[in-house]
Tab-separated table of C-alpha atoms and ligand atoms in Angstrom:
chain	number	residue	atom	x	y	z
H	23	MET	CA	78.030	103.667	73.973
H	24	ARG	CA	81.535	102.796	72.992
H	25	LEU	CA	82.955	102.158	76.432
H	26	SER	CA	80.311	99.590	77.198
H	27	ASP	CA	81.096	97.827	73.953
H	28	SER	CA	84.764	97.376	74.701
H	29	PRO	CA	85.572	96.433	78.282
H	30	ALA	CA	88.863	98.147	79.092
H	31	PRO	CA	91.656	95.987	80.526
H	32	SER	CA	91.535	97.734	83.877
H	33	TYR	CA	93.929	97.341	86.781
H	34	TYR	CA	90.942	96.217	88.816
H	35	ALA	CA	90.077	93.327	86.495
H	36	ALA	CA	93.736	92.246	86.444
H	37	SER	CA	94.162	92.429	90.229
H	38	ALA	CA	90.830	90.674	90.899
H	39	ALA	CA	91.624	87.916	88.387
H	40	GLY	CA	91.758	85.344	91.220
H	41	GLU	CA	88.277	86.242	92.519
H	42	LEU	CA	86.891	86.336	88.953
H	43	ALA	CA	88.360	82.919	88.119
H	44	VAL	CA	87.080	81.250	91.312
H	45	ARG	CA	83.557	82.497	90.704
H	46	GLY	CA	83.425	82.032	86.910
H	47	THR	CA	80.666	83.565	84.797
H	48	ARG	CA	77.105	82.931	85.945
H	49	ALA	CA	74.563	81.385	83.576
H	50	PRO	CA	72.137	83.599	81.626
H	51	LEU	CA	68.423	83.632	82.376
H	52	ARG	CA	66.725	80.923	80.295
H	53	GLY	CA	63.028	80.076	80.199
H	54	GLU	CA	60.478	81.166	82.795
H	55	VAL	CA	61.621	82.146	86.305
H	56	ARG	CA	59.559	83.623	89.176
H	57	ALA	CA	60.614	85.838	92.069
H	58	ASP	CA	59.131	88.350	94.491
H	59	ILE	CA	61.485	91.011	93.207
H	60	GLY	CA	63.571	91.447	90.080
H	61	VAL	CA	66.675	93.639	90.212
H	62	VAL	CA	68.176	94.985	86.973
H	63	GLY	CA	71.897	95.734	87.264
H	64	GLY	CA	74.789	94.065	89.043
H	65	GLY	CA	76.624	97.185	90.214
H	66	ILE	CA	76.802	98.174	93.871
H	67	ALA	CA	73.273	99.634	93.733
H	68	GLY	CA	71.738	96.422	92.370
H	69	CYS	CA	73.803	94.035	94.524
H	70	SER	CA	73.064	96.010	97.695
H	71	THR	CA	69.353	96.176	96.829
H	72	ALA	CA	69.269	92.425	96.240
H	73	LEU	CA	71.235	91.643	99.411
H	74	HIS	CA	69.061	93.828	101.638
H	75	LEU	CA	65.844	92.443	100.145
H	76	ALA	CA	67.008	88.846	100.570
H	77	LYS	CA	67.919	89.570	104.195
H	78	ARG	CA	64.285	90.597	104.677
H	79	GLY	CA	63.110	87.239	103.359
H	80	PHE	CA	62.140	88.159	99.790
H	81	ARG	CA	62.911	85.861	96.885
H	82	VAL	CA	65.146	87.955	94.623
H	83	VAL	CA	66.512	87.509	91.095
H	84	LEU	CA	69.225	89.878	89.806
H	85	LEU	CA	69.906	90.251	86.075
H	86	ASP	CA	72.976	91.878	84.558
H	87	ALA	CA	73.473	92.567	80.854
H	88	ARG	CA	77.161	91.655	81.196
H	89	THR	CA	78.758	90.542	84.451
H	90	VAL	CA	78.627	91.746	88.047
H	91	GLY	CA	80.849	94.861	88.344
H	92	TYR	CA	80.948	95.436	84.589
H	93	GLY	CA	79.664	99.030	84.934
H	94	ALA	CA	80.936	102.011	86.914
H	95	SER	CA	81.064	100.034	90.166
H	96	GLY	CA	83.903	97.830	88.937
H	97	ARG	CA	85.863	100.684	87.332
H	98	SER	CA	85.631	103.602	89.727
H	99	GLY	CA	88.259	105.694	91.486
H	100	GLY	CA	87.429	103.755	94.649
H	101	GLN	CA	86.961	106.870	96.794
H	102	THR	CA	84.206	106.653	99.420
H	103	ILE	CA	83.334	110.288	100.130
H	104	PHE	CA	80.847	112.042	102.442
H	105	GLY	CA	78.007	114.164	101.019
H	106	LEU	CA	76.426	114.090	97.575
H	107	ALA	CA	77.706	115.367	94.223
H	108	ALA	CA	75.381	118.381	94.559
H	109	SER	CA	76.382	120.980	97.166
H	110	GLN	CA	74.444	121.197	100.433
H	111	GLN	CA	73.422	124.789	99.577
H	112	ALA	CA	71.974	123.664	96.248
H	113	LEU	CA	70.116	120.822	97.958
H	114	ALA	CA	68.722	123.142	100.634
H	115	LEU	CA	67.342	125.426	97.916
H	116	GLN	CA	65.660	122.466	96.233
H	117	VAL	CA	64.282	120.507	99.163
H	118	GLY	CA	64.531	122.834	102.182
H	119	ALA	CA	66.960	122.876	105.081
H	120	ALA	CA	65.454	119.927	106.981
H	121	ASP	CA	65.636	117.484	104.060
H	122	ALA	CA	69.096	118.788	103.093
H	123	ARG	CA	70.235	117.891	106.611
H	124	ARG	CA	68.602	114.444	106.342
H	125	LEU	CA	70.360	113.870	103.010
H	126	PHE	CA	73.708	114.813	104.518
H	127	ASP	CA	73.195	112.492	107.484
H	128	LEU	CA	72.213	109.666	105.116
H	129	SER	CA	75.434	110.249	103.145
H	130	ILE	CA	77.385	109.714	106.365
H	131	GLU	CA	75.348	106.590	107.085
H	132	ALA	CA	76.397	105.433	103.592
H	133	LEU	CA	80.080	105.651	104.596
H	134	ASP	CA	79.448	103.634	107.746
H	135	LEU	CA	77.259	101.117	105.891
H	136	THR	CA	80.029	100.514	103.344
H	137	GLN	CA	82.468	99.680	106.118
H	138	SER	CA	79.992	97.502	107.987
H	139	LEU	CA	79.114	95.540	104.809
H	140	ILE	CA	82.833	94.925	104.246
H	141	ARG	CA	83.251	93.719	107.837
H	142	GLU	CA	80.036	91.675	108.057
H	143	HIS	CA	80.601	89.847	104.768
H	144	ARG	CA	84.387	89.694	105.129
H	145	ILE	CA	84.950	91.368	101.758
H	146	ASP	CA	88.666	91.559	101.037
H	147	CYS	CA	88.764	94.890	99.147
H	148	ASP	CA	91.714	96.812	100.642
H	149	TYR	CA	89.582	99.414	102.462
H	150	ARG	CA	91.732	102.251	103.888
H	151	PRO	CA	90.486	105.344	105.781
H	152	ASN	CA	91.246	109.022	104.950
H	153	HIS	CA	90.260	111.307	102.127
H	154	LEU	CA	91.478	114.766	101.128
H	155	HIS	CA	89.807	117.460	99.055
H	156	VAL	CA	92.587	119.779	97.844
H	157	SER	CA	92.654	123.319	96.411
H	158	THR	CA	94.675	124.326	93.359
H	159	LYS	CA	94.265	128.100	93.897
H	160	PRO	CA	93.982	130.528	96.834
H	161	ARG	CA	90.315	131.151	95.940
H	162	GLN	CA	89.606	127.434	96.328
H	163	GLN	CA	91.409	127.279	99.690
H	164	LYS	CA	89.006	129.970	100.889
H	165	GLU	CA	86.134	127.810	99.573
H	166	LEU	CA	87.483	124.852	101.564
H	167	GLU	CA	87.627	127.023	104.708
H	168	GLU	CA	84.009	128.105	104.247
H	169	TRP	CA	82.966	124.524	103.502
H	170	SER	CA	84.696	123.279	106.653
H	171	THR	CA	82.821	125.860	108.762
H	172	GLU	CA	79.507	124.954	107.099
H	173	LEU	CA	80.049	121.216	107.628
H	174	ARG	CA	80.973	121.619	111.296
H	175	ASP	CA	78.483	124.318	112.290
H	176	GLN	CA	75.425	123.503	110.183
H	177	TYR	CA	75.806	119.754	109.708
H	178	GLY	CA	77.661	118.791	112.883
H	179	TYR	CA	80.303	116.916	110.871
H	180	GLN	CA	83.388	116.786	113.060
H	181	SER	CA	85.718	114.263	111.400
H	182	ILE	CA	87.224	116.900	109.108
H	183	GLU	CA	90.348	118.981	109.531
H	184	LEU	CA	91.440	121.961	107.463
H	185	VAL	CA	95.052	121.547	106.355
H	186	GLY	CA	97.241	124.506	105.309
H	187	ARG	CA	99.830	124.522	102.531
H	188	GLU	CA	102.794	123.563	104.759
H	189	GLN	CA	100.963	120.815	106.665
H	190	LEU	CA	99.633	119.350	103.437
H	191	GLN	CA	103.098	117.998	102.601
H	192	ALA	CA	102.541	115.401	105.349
H	193	HIS	CA	99.651	114.060	103.211
H	194	VAL	CA	100.451	114.901	99.571
H	195	ALA	CA	104.044	115.523	98.459
H	196	SER	CA	103.094	117.977	95.710
H	197	GLU	CA	103.662	121.692	95.168
H	198	ARG	CA	100.410	122.003	93.235
H	199	TYR	CA	98.064	122.674	96.134
H	200	TRP	CA	97.238	125.519	98.514
H	201	GLY	CA	95.822	123.267	101.189
H	202	GLY	CA	93.160	120.653	101.787
H	203	LEU	CA	90.256	119.336	103.825
H	204	LEU	CA	91.100	115.996	105.427
H	205	ASP	CA	88.242	113.637	106.317
H	206	THR	CA	89.059	110.591	108.410
H	207	ARG	CA	85.588	109.035	107.987
H	208	SER	CA	85.824	108.790	104.182
H	209	GLY	CA	88.360	106.456	102.567
H	210	HIS	CA	89.132	104.247	99.592
H	211	LEU	CA	88.891	100.641	98.428
H	212	HIS	CA	89.250	98.260	95.464
H	213	PRO	CA	85.812	98.779	93.893
H	214	LEU	CA	85.660	95.636	91.763
H	215	LYS	CA	86.591	93.347	94.679
H	216	TYR	CA	83.981	95.175	96.762
H	217	VAL	CA	81.100	94.694	94.294
H	218	LEU	CA	82.103	91.068	93.637
H	219	GLY	CA	82.048	90.514	97.405
H	220	LEU	CA	78.600	92.107	97.687
H	221	ALA	CA	77.280	89.845	94.921
H	222	ASN	CA	78.678	86.773	96.707
H	223	ALA	CA	77.053	87.932	99.949
H	224	ALA	CA	73.746	88.414	98.118
H	225	GLU	CA	73.977	84.871	96.726
H	226	ARG	CA	74.717	83.468	100.171
H	227	ALA	CA	71.563	85.275	101.365
H	228	GLY	CA	69.567	83.480	98.637
H	229	VAL	CA	69.648	85.851	95.637
H	230	GLU	CA	69.790	84.193	92.208
H	231	ILE	CA	72.088	86.086	89.826
H	232	PHE	CA	72.001	85.694	86.061
H	233	GLU	CA	74.740	87.259	83.927
H	234	ASN	CA	74.784	88.043	80.193
H	235	SER	CA	71.056	88.637	80.642
H	236	GLN	CA	70.255	92.035	79.232
H	237	VAL	CA	66.761	93.199	80.068
H	238	LEU	CA	65.186	94.251	76.782
H	239	ARG	CA	61.839	95.433	78.138
H	240	TYR	CA	59.356	94.859	80.905
H	241	ALA	CA	55.581	94.892	80.925
H	242	GLY	CA	53.142	95.489	83.752
H	243	GLY	CA	54.049	97.336	86.892
H	244	ALA	CA	51.209	99.804	86.683
H	245	ALA	CA	49.819	99.884	90.178
H	246	MET	CA	49.155	97.975	93.369
H	247	ASP	CA	46.591	95.779	91.633
H	248	GLY	CA	48.455	92.555	92.158
H	249	THR	CA	49.462	92.377	88.493
H	250	ASP	CA	52.777	90.662	87.922
H	251	ILE	CA	55.622	92.340	86.063
H	252	ARG	CA	57.169	90.377	83.178
H	253	VAL	CA	60.817	91.145	82.500
H	254	HIS	CA	62.128	89.983	79.138
H	255	THR	CA	65.675	89.008	78.195
H	256	ALA	CA	66.800	87.379	74.931
H	257	GLU	CA	66.335	83.850	76.270
H	258	GLY	CA	64.023	84.131	79.246
H	259	VAL	CA	61.263	85.860	81.163
H	260	LEU	CA	61.300	86.785	84.828
H	261	THR	CA	57.904	87.221	86.472
H	262	CYS	CA	57.947	89.273	89.672
H	263	LYS	CA	55.796	91.464	91.921
H	264	HIS	CA	58.297	94.316	92.235
H	265	LEU	CA	61.098	95.566	90.030
H	266	ALA	CA	64.213	97.576	90.976
H	267	LEU	CA	65.984	99.337	88.102
H	268	CYS	CA	69.661	99.901	88.951
H	269	GLY	CA	71.186	100.047	85.457
H	270	ASN	CA	72.964	103.423	85.604
H	271	ALA	CA	73.652	105.100	82.246
H	272	TYR	CA	73.419	101.745	80.457
H	273	LEU	CA	69.681	101.202	81.001
H	274	GLY	CA	68.578	103.300	77.989
H	275	ALA	CA	65.437	102.169	76.198
H	276	VAL	CA	64.265	99.944	79.072
H	277	ALA	CA	63.084	103.112	80.848
H	278	PRO	CA	63.164	106.125	78.479
H	279	SER	CA	61.735	108.530	81.059
H	280	LEU	CA	64.723	107.773	83.308
H	281	ALA	CA	67.247	107.924	80.460
H	282	ARG	CA	66.126	111.492	79.651
H	283	ARG	CA	67.098	112.633	83.140
H	284	ILE	CA	70.706	111.410	83.053
H	285	LEU	CA	73.649	111.788	80.744
H	286	GLY	CA	76.381	109.158	80.462
H	287	VAL	CA	79.674	111.009	80.860
H	288	GLY	CA	82.962	109.152	80.347
H	289	THR	CA	85.716	109.490	82.961
H	290	TYR	CA	89.100	107.787	82.882
H	291	ILE	CA	91.825	106.351	85.099
H	292	ILE	CA	95.422	105.192	84.658
H	293	ALA	CA	97.414	102.882	86.925
H	294	THR	CA	101.202	103.123	87.022
H	295	ASP	CA	103.593	100.221	87.339
H	296	PRO	CA	104.174	99.296	91.018
H	297	LEU	CA	106.291	102.030	92.636
H	298	GLY	CA	107.517	100.049	95.622
H	299	GLU	CA	106.218	100.824	99.097
H	300	SER	CA	108.618	103.595	100.077
H	301	ARG	CA	108.316	105.530	96.818
H	302	ALA	CA	104.531	105.210	96.884
H	303	ARG	CA	104.367	106.348	100.514
H	304	SER	CA	106.675	109.273	99.787
H	305	LEU	CA	103.918	110.637	97.486
H	306	LEU	CA	100.968	110.069	99.830
H	307	PRO	CA	102.423	109.512	103.319
H	308	GLY	CA	99.015	109.150	105.004
H	309	ASN	CA	97.664	106.867	102.256
H	310	ALA	CA	94.638	109.146	101.800
H	311	ALA	CA	92.599	109.254	98.599
H	312	VAL	CA	92.777	112.727	97.039
H	313	ALA	CA	90.462	114.765	94.815
H	314	ASP	CA	90.884	118.407	93.825
H	315	ILE	CA	87.826	120.637	93.774
H	316	ASN	CA	87.963	121.709	90.124
H	317	TRP	CA	84.936	120.971	87.956
H	318	ILE	CA	87.089	118.758	85.718
H	319	LEU	CA	88.883	117.231	88.648
H	320	ASP	CA	91.970	115.073	89.240
H	321	TYR	CA	91.402	112.197	91.693
H	322	TYR	CA	93.962	109.661	92.803
H	323	ARG	CA	95.091	107.191	95.444
H	324	LEU	CA	97.537	104.345	96.022
H	325	SER	CA	96.608	100.727	95.372
H	326	ALA	CA	97.419	97.945	97.809
H	327	ASP	CA	100.351	96.923	95.584
H	328	HIS	CA	101.747	100.490	95.644
H	329	ARG	CA	100.713	101.835	92.263
H	330	LEU	CA	99.356	105.311	91.764
H	331	LEU	CA	95.809	105.165	90.335
H	332	PHE	CA	95.177	108.571	88.789
H	333	GLY	CA	91.805	109.633	87.375
H	334	GLY	CA	90.589	112.690	85.574
H	335	ARG	CA	89.386	113.956	82.228
H	336	VAL	CA	85.793	113.641	81.170
H	337	SER	CA	84.187	113.092	77.827
H	338	TYR	CA	80.756	114.575	77.208
H	339	SER	CA	80.700	113.504	73.598
H	340	ALA	CA	80.379	109.709	74.150
H	341	VAL	CA	83.674	109.333	72.291
H	342	GLU	CA	86.765	108.161	74.130
H	343	PRO	CA	89.369	110.982	74.058
H	344	PRO	CA	92.362	110.232	71.839
H	345	ARG	CA	95.706	109.368	73.483
H	346	LEU	CA	93.874	108.959	76.763
H	347	ALA	CA	96.724	107.370	78.734
H	348	GLU	CA	99.243	109.984	77.624
H	349	SER	CA	96.991	112.927	78.459
H	350	LEU	CA	96.203	111.513	81.901
H	351	ARG	CA	99.905	110.857	82.451
H	352	ARG	CA	100.595	114.539	81.737
H	353	ARG	CA	97.983	115.494	84.331
H	354	MET	CA	99.619	113.110	86.814
H	355	LEU	CA	103.052	114.713	86.183
H	356	ARG	CA	101.587	118.156	86.954
H	357	VAL	CA	100.915	116.798	90.446
H	358	PHE	CA	103.948	114.513	90.852
H	359	PRO	CA	106.732	115.540	88.410
H	360	SER	CA	109.032	112.969	90.067
H	361	LEU	CA	107.074	110.166	88.336
H	362	ALA	CA	108.457	111.086	84.900
H	363	ASP	CA	110.335	107.777	84.675
H	364	VAL	CA	107.320	105.645	85.644
H	365	LYS	CA	105.343	103.676	83.063
H	366	VAL	CA	101.568	103.571	82.803
H	367	ALA	CA	100.477	99.933	83.016
H	368	TYR	CA	96.681	100.270	82.572
H	369	ALA	CA	94.201	102.848	81.280
H	370	TRP	CA	90.431	102.459	81.337
H	371	GLY	CA	87.216	104.405	81.628
H	372	GLY	CA	83.574	104.150	82.540
H	373	TYR	CA	80.344	106.103	82.527
H	374	LEU	CA	79.033	108.406	85.218
H	375	ASP	CA	75.265	108.915	85.264
H	376	ILE	CA	74.994	112.635	85.885
H	377	THR	CA	71.744	114.481	86.509
H	378	MET	CA	71.087	118.153	85.681
H	379	SER	CA	71.480	119.156	89.334
H	380	ARG	CA	74.091	116.452	90.233
H	381	ALA	CA	71.728	115.238	92.973
H	382	PRO	CA	70.939	111.492	92.915
H	383	ASP	CA	67.645	110.413	91.374
H	384	PHE	CA	65.722	107.760	93.359
H	385	GLY	CA	62.030	107.071	92.941
H	386	ARG	CA	59.225	104.976	91.471
H	387	LEU	CA	57.922	104.588	87.919
H	388	ALA	CA	54.891	102.807	89.364
H	389	ASP	CA	53.931	101.661	92.853
H	390	ASN	CA	55.947	98.483	92.354
H	391	VAL	CA	58.747	99.714	90.038
H	392	PHE	CA	61.586	101.459	91.888
H	393	TYR	CA	64.802	102.942	90.570
H	394	LEU	CA	68.177	104.268	91.726
H	395	GLN	CA	70.240	106.374	89.340
H	396	GLY	CA	72.002	109.702	88.866
H	397	PHE	CA	74.813	109.272	91.387
H	398	SER	CA	76.760	111.838	89.330
H	399	GLY	CA	80.242	110.474	90.051
H	400	HIS	CA	79.641	110.259	93.799
H	401	GLY	CA	78.072	106.855	94.104
H	402	LEU	CA	80.588	104.467	95.593
H	403	ALA	CA	79.185	104.722	99.118
H	404	LEU	CA	75.706	106.070	98.335
H	405	THR	CA	74.765	103.183	96.026
H	406	ALA	CA	74.950	100.703	98.916
H	407	LEU	CA	72.703	102.897	101.042
H	408	GLY	CA	70.340	103.430	98.087
H	409	GLY	CA	69.918	99.649	97.919
H	410	LYS	CA	69.183	99.447	101.632
H	411	LEU	CA	66.590	102.258	101.420
H	412	LEU	CA	64.957	100.673	98.371
H	413	ALA	CA	64.627	97.410	100.301
H	414	GLU	CA	63.048	99.319	103.207
H	415	ALA	CA	60.576	100.918	100.767
H	416	VAL	CA	59.584	97.569	99.207
H	417	ALA	CA	59.064	96.190	102.708
H	418	GLY	CA	56.690	99.076	103.483
H	419	THR	CA	58.803	101.745	105.204
H	420	ALA	CA	59.559	104.327	102.550
H	421	GLU	CA	60.293	107.339	104.779
H	422	ARG	CA	64.049	107.361	104.188
H	423	PHE	CA	63.796	106.390	100.510
H	424	ASP	CA	61.356	109.268	100.045
H	425	VAL	CA	63.821	111.835	101.395
H	426	PHE	CA	65.722	111.150	98.152
H	427	ALA	CA	62.576	110.688	96.055
H	428	ARG	CA	61.479	114.232	96.987
H	429	ILE	CA	64.485	115.789	95.192
H	430	PRO	CA	63.076	117.311	91.982
H	431	HIS	CA	64.691	116.350	88.654
H	432	ARG	CA	64.443	117.678	85.121
H	433	ASP	CA	65.148	116.178	81.704
H	434	PHE	CA	68.328	117.322	80.002
H	435	PRO	CA	67.341	120.005	77.494
H	436	GLY	CA	67.737	119.568	73.758
H	437	GLY	CA	66.197	116.119	73.224
H	438	PRO	CA	68.257	113.174	72.024
H	439	VAL	CA	70.030	115.137	69.255
H	440	PHE	CA	70.991	118.410	70.926
H	441	ARG	CA	71.427	117.525	74.575
H	442	ARG	CA	75.072	116.490	74.226
H	443	PRO	CA	76.166	119.571	72.203
H	444	SER	CA	74.382	121.893	74.639
H	445	LEU	CA	76.011	120.152	77.593
H	446	MET	CA	79.437	120.380	75.924
H	447	LEU	CA	78.981	124.145	75.687
H	448	ALA	CA	78.036	124.336	79.349
H	449	MET	CA	81.103	122.257	80.223
H	450	LEU	CA	83.336	124.566	78.223
H	451	TYR	CA	82.217	127.341	80.541
H	452	PHE	CA	83.090	125.264	83.648
H	453	ARG	CA	86.454	124.279	82.139
H	454	LEU	CA	87.264	127.975	81.653
H	455	ARG	CA	86.176	128.664	85.227
H	456	ASP	CA	88.644	126.022	86.510
H	457	LEU	CA	91.432	128.039	84.878
H	458	LEU	CA	90.595	131.306	86.692
C	5	FAD	C1	85.925	105.863	86.068
C	5	FAD	C2	84.970	106.149	87.213
C	5	FAD	C3	85.465	106.633	88.415
C	5	FAD	C4	84.593	106.860	89.488
C	5	FAD	N1	85.111	107.199	90.704
C	5	FAD	C5	84.298	107.333	91.772
C	5	FAD	C6	84.839	107.570	93.057
C	5	FAD	O1	86.061	107.604	93.251
C	5	FAD	N2	83.972	107.742	94.094
C	5	FAD	C7	82.619	107.679	93.917
C	5	FAD	O2	81.877	107.865	94.900
C	5	FAD	N3	82.075	107.383	92.719
C	5	FAD	C8	82.881	107.200	91.654
C	5	FAD	N4	82.354	106.885	90.439
C	5	FAD	C9	80.888	106.712	90.341
C	5	FAD	C10	80.467	105.362	90.891
C	5	FAD	O3	81.334	104.370	90.408
C	5	FAD	C11	79.020	105.096	90.475
C	5	FAD	O4	78.193	106.129	90.985
C	5	FAD	C12	78.473	103.777	90.997
C	5	FAD	O5	79.391	102.725	90.850
C	5	FAD	C13	77.174	103.455	90.268
C	5	FAD	O6	76.788	102.156	90.612
C	5	FAD	P1	75.493	101.511	89.982
C	5	FAD	O7	75.308	100.208	90.645
C	5	FAD	O8	74.394	102.501	90.041
C	5	FAD	O9	75.833	101.363	88.422
C	5	FAD	P2	76.854	100.407	87.661
C	5	FAD	O10	77.977	99.996	88.513
C	5	FAD	O11	77.183	101.097	86.376
C	5	FAD	O12	76.001	99.112	87.382
C	5	FAD	C14	74.962	99.089	86.445
C	5	FAD	C15	74.847	97.659	85.939
C	5	FAD	O13	73.606	97.543	85.274
C	5	FAD	C16	73.760	96.676	84.190
C	5	FAD	N5	72.680	96.963	83.249
C	5	FAD	C17	72.393	98.137	82.648
C	5	FAD	N6	71.333	98.010	81.826
C	5	FAD	C18	70.933	96.736	81.919
C	5	FAD	C19	69.901	95.984	81.310
C	5	FAD	N7	69.083	96.540	80.411
C	5	FAD	N8	69.764	94.697	81.642
C	5	FAD	C20	70.571	94.122	82.557
C	5	FAD	N9	71.582	94.781	83.148
C	5	FAD	C21	71.773	96.070	82.839
C	5	FAD	C22	75.162	97.011	83.646
C	5	FAD	O14	75.697	95.937	82.905
C	5	FAD	C23	75.929	97.280	84.936
C	5	FAD	O15	76.618	96.139	85.400
C	5	FAD	C24	83.190	106.650	89.347
C	5	FAD	C25	82.693	106.186	88.123
C	5	FAD	C26	83.560	105.918	87.061
C	5	FAD	C27	83.014	105.415	85.774
């Protein structure tokens, strides 16, 4: 994957330079190390899993191929949003109404957990409340109205407010939208500072973290027969009783059966030069994070130093789109034409791990090998909860983990050669639908 080979100079890495310098890079795994549980992946999912396991008294070792926050968690749009990437109707068809309701409630717990982790571990990551889904056409405003009714009446979610075209100006100073759905329980944060803070909290709880320690393969992990799992990196071996795979779209050959169920899709963000507080606030007076409801969506928010961070575009071909910054800038100007004089200071991207149904994929490859993947672009809050549920499952209470594990998943069709072309065709259809 090209993005993983060339870490983009993101705004997040630049603005977390202080935190990164204080911590420094952690040593790689060398020689033989033992633990109760090995965690693969230092994104939010892996760090939260490790933290929650350590809090339960387990001895935990976390391995990352690069550095903590290197993957999607340190690059994301920073929007903590209720629900899952799959719609509640789609989930209800797959798992039934009762589990769909449980999944929704767990997604709300994920929002609250994110905020409580920030508070409990004093993570300085610029968390701000408020999120808006916005419509770019009358048909979509009707969809938002129906969604609002469904969320209130069927799911009892009351922190939302439907906003009409006129009122929307108090939140987003743009002529592009027909209205929005404001949620005061969702919000936004600096994702790299957040995941670095979680890793520090995990270390304080006793987790050992090794960086530049790519897991090449593991052996064992067949059943509850007391057999140890041996996890191999280039320079060391970790022996453990349980393994948690939290490697997102980067995990690949370590677990081929998981890799077949997700596709790494590139998505991209630009950050403008600082706009100054009053100009920034004139664009987003309520400082909400915003996402439109198109399939190929625009998503944006203000940073703490008053830049606009604007995300959009996707790449299904594993190739970074040409002139990325310029094409995202054009999308930004469609929303805020008044920014024509503003320079783009940073552009970067990362991989989303999407599943066929867009529902997250949690489960077990063996009784003692767990995994979290498939957040499908909606993982900022849910990853932390996934880690907590995985820790519950290892400790013997798998009820809540299994609500997710019951969601059925299929391999992407077409095998390794044809799955990307067939998905690109499907995406072309959705792109056309956005235009109608
Ligand atoms: C540009 C972008 C914008 C996004 N915006 C949003 C948003 O606004 N809101 C939202 O909810 N979600 C968003 N997402 C999705 C969200 O960021 C992800 O769902 C979430 O961060 C996934 O976290 P993770 O811990 O599962 O994976 P990651 O953060 O990708 O972490 C996986 C880690 O595993 C390591 N790893 C992989 N394989 C191995 C191996 N073999 N050995 C050792 N280590 C390994 C990697 O180095 C990496 O550090 C966005 C994603 C991107 C890329």
